[in-house]
Tab-separated table of C-alpha atoms in Angstrom:
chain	number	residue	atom	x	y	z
A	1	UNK	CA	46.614	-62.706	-48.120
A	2	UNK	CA	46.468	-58.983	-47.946
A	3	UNK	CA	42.941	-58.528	-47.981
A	4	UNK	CA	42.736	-61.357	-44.774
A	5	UNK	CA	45.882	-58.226	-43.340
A	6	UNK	CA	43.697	-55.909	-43.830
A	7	UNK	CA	40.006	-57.673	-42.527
A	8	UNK	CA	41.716	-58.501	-39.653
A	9	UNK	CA	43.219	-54.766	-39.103
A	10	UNK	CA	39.922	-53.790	-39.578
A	11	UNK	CA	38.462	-56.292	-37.312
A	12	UNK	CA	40.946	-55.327	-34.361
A	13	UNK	CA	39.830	-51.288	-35.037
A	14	UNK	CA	35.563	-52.714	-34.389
A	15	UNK	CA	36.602	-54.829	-31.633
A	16	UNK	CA	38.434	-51.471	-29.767
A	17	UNK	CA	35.325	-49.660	-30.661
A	18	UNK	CA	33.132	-52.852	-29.809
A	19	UNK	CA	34.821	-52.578	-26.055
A	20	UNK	CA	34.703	-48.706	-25.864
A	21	UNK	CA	30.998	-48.999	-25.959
A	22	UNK	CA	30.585	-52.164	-24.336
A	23	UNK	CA	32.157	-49.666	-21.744
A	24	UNK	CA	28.855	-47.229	-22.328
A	25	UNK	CA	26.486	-50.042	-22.745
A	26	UNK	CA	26.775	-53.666	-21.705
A	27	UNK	CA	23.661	-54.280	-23.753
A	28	UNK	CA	25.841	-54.654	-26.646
A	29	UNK	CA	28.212	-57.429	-25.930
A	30	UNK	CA	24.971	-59.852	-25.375
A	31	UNK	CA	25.119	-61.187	-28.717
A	32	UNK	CA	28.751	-61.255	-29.292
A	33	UNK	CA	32.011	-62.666	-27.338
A	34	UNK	CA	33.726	-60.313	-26.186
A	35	UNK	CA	36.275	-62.518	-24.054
A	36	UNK	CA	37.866	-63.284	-27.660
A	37	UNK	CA	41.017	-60.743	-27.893
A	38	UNK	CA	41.596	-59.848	-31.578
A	39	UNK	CA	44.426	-62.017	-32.723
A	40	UNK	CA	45.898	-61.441	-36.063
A	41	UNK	CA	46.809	-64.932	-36.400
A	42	UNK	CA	43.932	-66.742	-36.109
A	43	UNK	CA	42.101	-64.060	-38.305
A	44	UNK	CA	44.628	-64.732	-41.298
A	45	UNK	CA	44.590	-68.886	-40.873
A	46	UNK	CA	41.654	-69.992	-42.217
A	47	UNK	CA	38.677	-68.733	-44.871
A	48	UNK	CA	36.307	-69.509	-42.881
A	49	UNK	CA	37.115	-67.471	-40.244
A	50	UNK	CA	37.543	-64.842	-42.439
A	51	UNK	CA	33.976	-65.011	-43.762
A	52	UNK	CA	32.637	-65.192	-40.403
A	53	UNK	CA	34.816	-62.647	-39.330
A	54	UNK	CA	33.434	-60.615	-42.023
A	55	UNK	CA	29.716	-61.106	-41.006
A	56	UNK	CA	30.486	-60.559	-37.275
A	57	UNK	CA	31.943	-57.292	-38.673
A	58	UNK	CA	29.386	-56.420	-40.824
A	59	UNK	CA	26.963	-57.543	-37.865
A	60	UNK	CA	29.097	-55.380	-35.211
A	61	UNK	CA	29.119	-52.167	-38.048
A	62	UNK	CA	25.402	-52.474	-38.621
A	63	UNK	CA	25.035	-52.813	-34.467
A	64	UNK	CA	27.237	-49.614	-34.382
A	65	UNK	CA	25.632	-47.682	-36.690
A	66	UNK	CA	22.384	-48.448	-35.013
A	67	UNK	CA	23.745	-47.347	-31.679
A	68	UNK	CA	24.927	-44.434	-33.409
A	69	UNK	CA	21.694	-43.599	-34.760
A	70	UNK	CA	19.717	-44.211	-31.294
A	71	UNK	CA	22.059	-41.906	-29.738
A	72	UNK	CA	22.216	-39.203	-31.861
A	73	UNK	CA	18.328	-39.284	-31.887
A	74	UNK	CA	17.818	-39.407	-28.351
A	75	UNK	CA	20.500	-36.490	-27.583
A	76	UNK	CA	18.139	-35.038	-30.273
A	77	UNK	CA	15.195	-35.849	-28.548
A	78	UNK	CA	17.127	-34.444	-25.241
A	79	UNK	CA	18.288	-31.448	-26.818
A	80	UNK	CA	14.914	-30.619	-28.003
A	81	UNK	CA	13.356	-31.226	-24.455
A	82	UNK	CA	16.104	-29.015	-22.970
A	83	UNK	CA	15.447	-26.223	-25.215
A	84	UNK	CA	11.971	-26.329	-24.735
A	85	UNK	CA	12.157	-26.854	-20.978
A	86	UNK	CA	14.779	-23.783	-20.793
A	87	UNK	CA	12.527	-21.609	-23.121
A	88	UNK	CA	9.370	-22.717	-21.106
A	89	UNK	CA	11.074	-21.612	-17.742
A	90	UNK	CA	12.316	-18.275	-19.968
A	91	UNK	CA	8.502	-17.284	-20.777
A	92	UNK	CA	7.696	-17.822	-17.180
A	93	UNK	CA	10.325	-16.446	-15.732
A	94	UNK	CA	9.816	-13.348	-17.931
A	95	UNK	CA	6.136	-13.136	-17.408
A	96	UNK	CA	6.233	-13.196	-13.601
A	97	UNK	CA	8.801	-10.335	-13.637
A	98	UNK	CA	6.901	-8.576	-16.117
A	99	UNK	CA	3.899	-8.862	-14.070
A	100	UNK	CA	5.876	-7.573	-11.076
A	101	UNK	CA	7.132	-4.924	-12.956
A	102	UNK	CA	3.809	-4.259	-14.168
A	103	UNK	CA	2.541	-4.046	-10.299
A	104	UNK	CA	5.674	-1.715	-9.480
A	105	UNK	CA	4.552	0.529	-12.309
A	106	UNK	CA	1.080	0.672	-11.359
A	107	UNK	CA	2.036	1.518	-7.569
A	108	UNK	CA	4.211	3.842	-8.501
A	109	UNK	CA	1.564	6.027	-10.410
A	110	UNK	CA	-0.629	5.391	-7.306
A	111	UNK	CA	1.936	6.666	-5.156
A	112	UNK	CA	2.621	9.588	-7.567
A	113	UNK	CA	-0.776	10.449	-7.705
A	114	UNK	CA	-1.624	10.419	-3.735
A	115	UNK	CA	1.930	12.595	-3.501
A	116	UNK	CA	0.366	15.151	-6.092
A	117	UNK	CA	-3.183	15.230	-3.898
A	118	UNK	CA	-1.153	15.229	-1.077
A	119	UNK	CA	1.034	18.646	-2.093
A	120	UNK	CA	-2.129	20.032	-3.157
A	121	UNK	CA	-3.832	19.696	0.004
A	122	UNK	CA	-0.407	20.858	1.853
A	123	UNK	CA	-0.929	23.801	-0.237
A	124	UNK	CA	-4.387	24.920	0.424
A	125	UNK	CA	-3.839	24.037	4.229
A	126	UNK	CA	-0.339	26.327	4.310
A	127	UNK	CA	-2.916	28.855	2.511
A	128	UNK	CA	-6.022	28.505	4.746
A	129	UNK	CA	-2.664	28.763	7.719
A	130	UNK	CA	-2.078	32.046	6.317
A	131	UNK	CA	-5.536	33.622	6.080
A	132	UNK	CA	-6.006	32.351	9.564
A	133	UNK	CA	-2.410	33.853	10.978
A	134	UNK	CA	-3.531	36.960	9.307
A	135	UNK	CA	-7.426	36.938	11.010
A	136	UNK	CA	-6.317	36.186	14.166
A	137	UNK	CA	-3.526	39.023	13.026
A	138	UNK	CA	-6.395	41.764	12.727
A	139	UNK	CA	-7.885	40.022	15.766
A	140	UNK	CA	-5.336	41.106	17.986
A	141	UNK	CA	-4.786	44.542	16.327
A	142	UNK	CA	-8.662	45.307	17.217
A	143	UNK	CA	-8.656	43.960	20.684
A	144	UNK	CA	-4.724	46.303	21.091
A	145	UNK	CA	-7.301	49.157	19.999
A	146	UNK	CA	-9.916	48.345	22.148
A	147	UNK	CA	-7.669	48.176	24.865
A	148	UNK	CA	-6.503	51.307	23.291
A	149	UNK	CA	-10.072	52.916	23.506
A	150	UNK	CA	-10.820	52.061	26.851
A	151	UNK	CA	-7.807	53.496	28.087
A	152	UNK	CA	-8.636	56.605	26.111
A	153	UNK	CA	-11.870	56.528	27.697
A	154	UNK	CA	-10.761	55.958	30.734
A	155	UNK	CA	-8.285	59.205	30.722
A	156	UNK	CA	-11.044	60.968	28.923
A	157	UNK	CA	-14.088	60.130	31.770
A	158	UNK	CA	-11.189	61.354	34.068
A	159	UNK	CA	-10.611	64.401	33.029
A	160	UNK	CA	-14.213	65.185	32.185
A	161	UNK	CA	-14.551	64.466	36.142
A	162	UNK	CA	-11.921	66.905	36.693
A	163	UNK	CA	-13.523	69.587	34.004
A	164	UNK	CA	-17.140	69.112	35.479
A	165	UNK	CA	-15.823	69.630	39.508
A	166	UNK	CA	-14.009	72.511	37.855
A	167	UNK	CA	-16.929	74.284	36.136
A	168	UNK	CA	-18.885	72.924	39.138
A	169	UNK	CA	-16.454	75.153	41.230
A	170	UNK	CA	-16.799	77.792	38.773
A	171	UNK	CA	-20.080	77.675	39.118
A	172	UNK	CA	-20.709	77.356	42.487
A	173	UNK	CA	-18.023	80.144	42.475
A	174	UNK	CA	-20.422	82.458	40.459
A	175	UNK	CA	-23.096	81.589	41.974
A	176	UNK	CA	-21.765	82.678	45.572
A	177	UNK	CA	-20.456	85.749	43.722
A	178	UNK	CA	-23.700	86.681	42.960
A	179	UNK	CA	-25.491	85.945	46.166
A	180	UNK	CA	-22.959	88.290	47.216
A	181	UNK	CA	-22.991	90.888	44.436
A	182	UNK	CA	-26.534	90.443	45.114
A	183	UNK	CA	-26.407	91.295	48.889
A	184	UNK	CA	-24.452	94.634	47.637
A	185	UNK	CA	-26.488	95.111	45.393
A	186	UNK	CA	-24.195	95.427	42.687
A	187	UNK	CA	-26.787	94.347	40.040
A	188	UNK	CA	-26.451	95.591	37.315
């Protein structure tokens, strides 16, 4: 009588587990009645039902263990296909950005470069600036000089002018002097 007590306690724990996955998978109630409650009673009154009680068990525990199996093989399978999926989408993911980066990189060295030819040119055009500023510089001084020049010229012609109608006096001076000496006859 107690092992019937305990096939039947045992037969009311795989029926509770029975319904929690007929819950998750109808598929699994096909072959057996599930309608039948457990009933302690009618699981201790005869043999028979013992023995068949027994092989429904066994039948339900080997069913389990199956669905056990599938599952734990398929979230396997999943897990596998997840990781790979995730680690696929990593490597891309990573390899895109590193090819950006890559671009930035080069671009930036591109950019560094044309900034270094671009201060060199800067520099020789601030020095060719210079040399000009200073040319035209000199320019200017000359054409002050010139200007300079001309004026002295200028003031030099003039009083030249005013020298030569002075001696011109002076001479016209001595030679009337002389016409005159030469009347008187101062000659000497």
């Amino acid at each position: 009588m107690l092992v019937v007590e305990m096939l039947a306690n045992v037969e009311l724990a795989f029926l509770s587990i029975h319904q929690s996955y007929l819950r998750i998978d109808p598929s699994i109630g096909a072959s057996h009645d599930s309608s039948r409650g457990p009933s302690r009673a009618s699981a201790a009154t005869t043999m028979s039902e013992s023995k068949s009680s027994a092989s429904s068990l066994s039948q339900l525990l080997k069913s389990h263990q199956k669905k056990q199996a599938d599952i734990k093989r398929q979230n396997g399978q999943l897990c596998k296909d997840a990781t790979t999926a995730a680690s696929e989408l990593n490597d891309t993911l990573t390899n895109t950005i590193n090819e950006r980066i890559s671009e930035v990189f080069v671009k930036q060295k591109e950019i560094e470069q044309e900034s270094r030819k671009l201060s060199n040119q800067t520099s020789r055009y601030a020095k060719q600036t210079k040399q000009w500023i200073q040319t035209i510089d000199s320019f200017n001084s000359a054409l002050k000089e010139l200007g300079d020049v001309q004026n002295w010229a200028e003031v030099m012609e003039s009083d030249m002018r005013a020298v030569m109608a002075t001696l011109e006096l002076v001479h016209k001076g001595l030679l009337w002097l002389r016409s005159i000496l030469k009347r008187n006859n101062y000659s000497k």
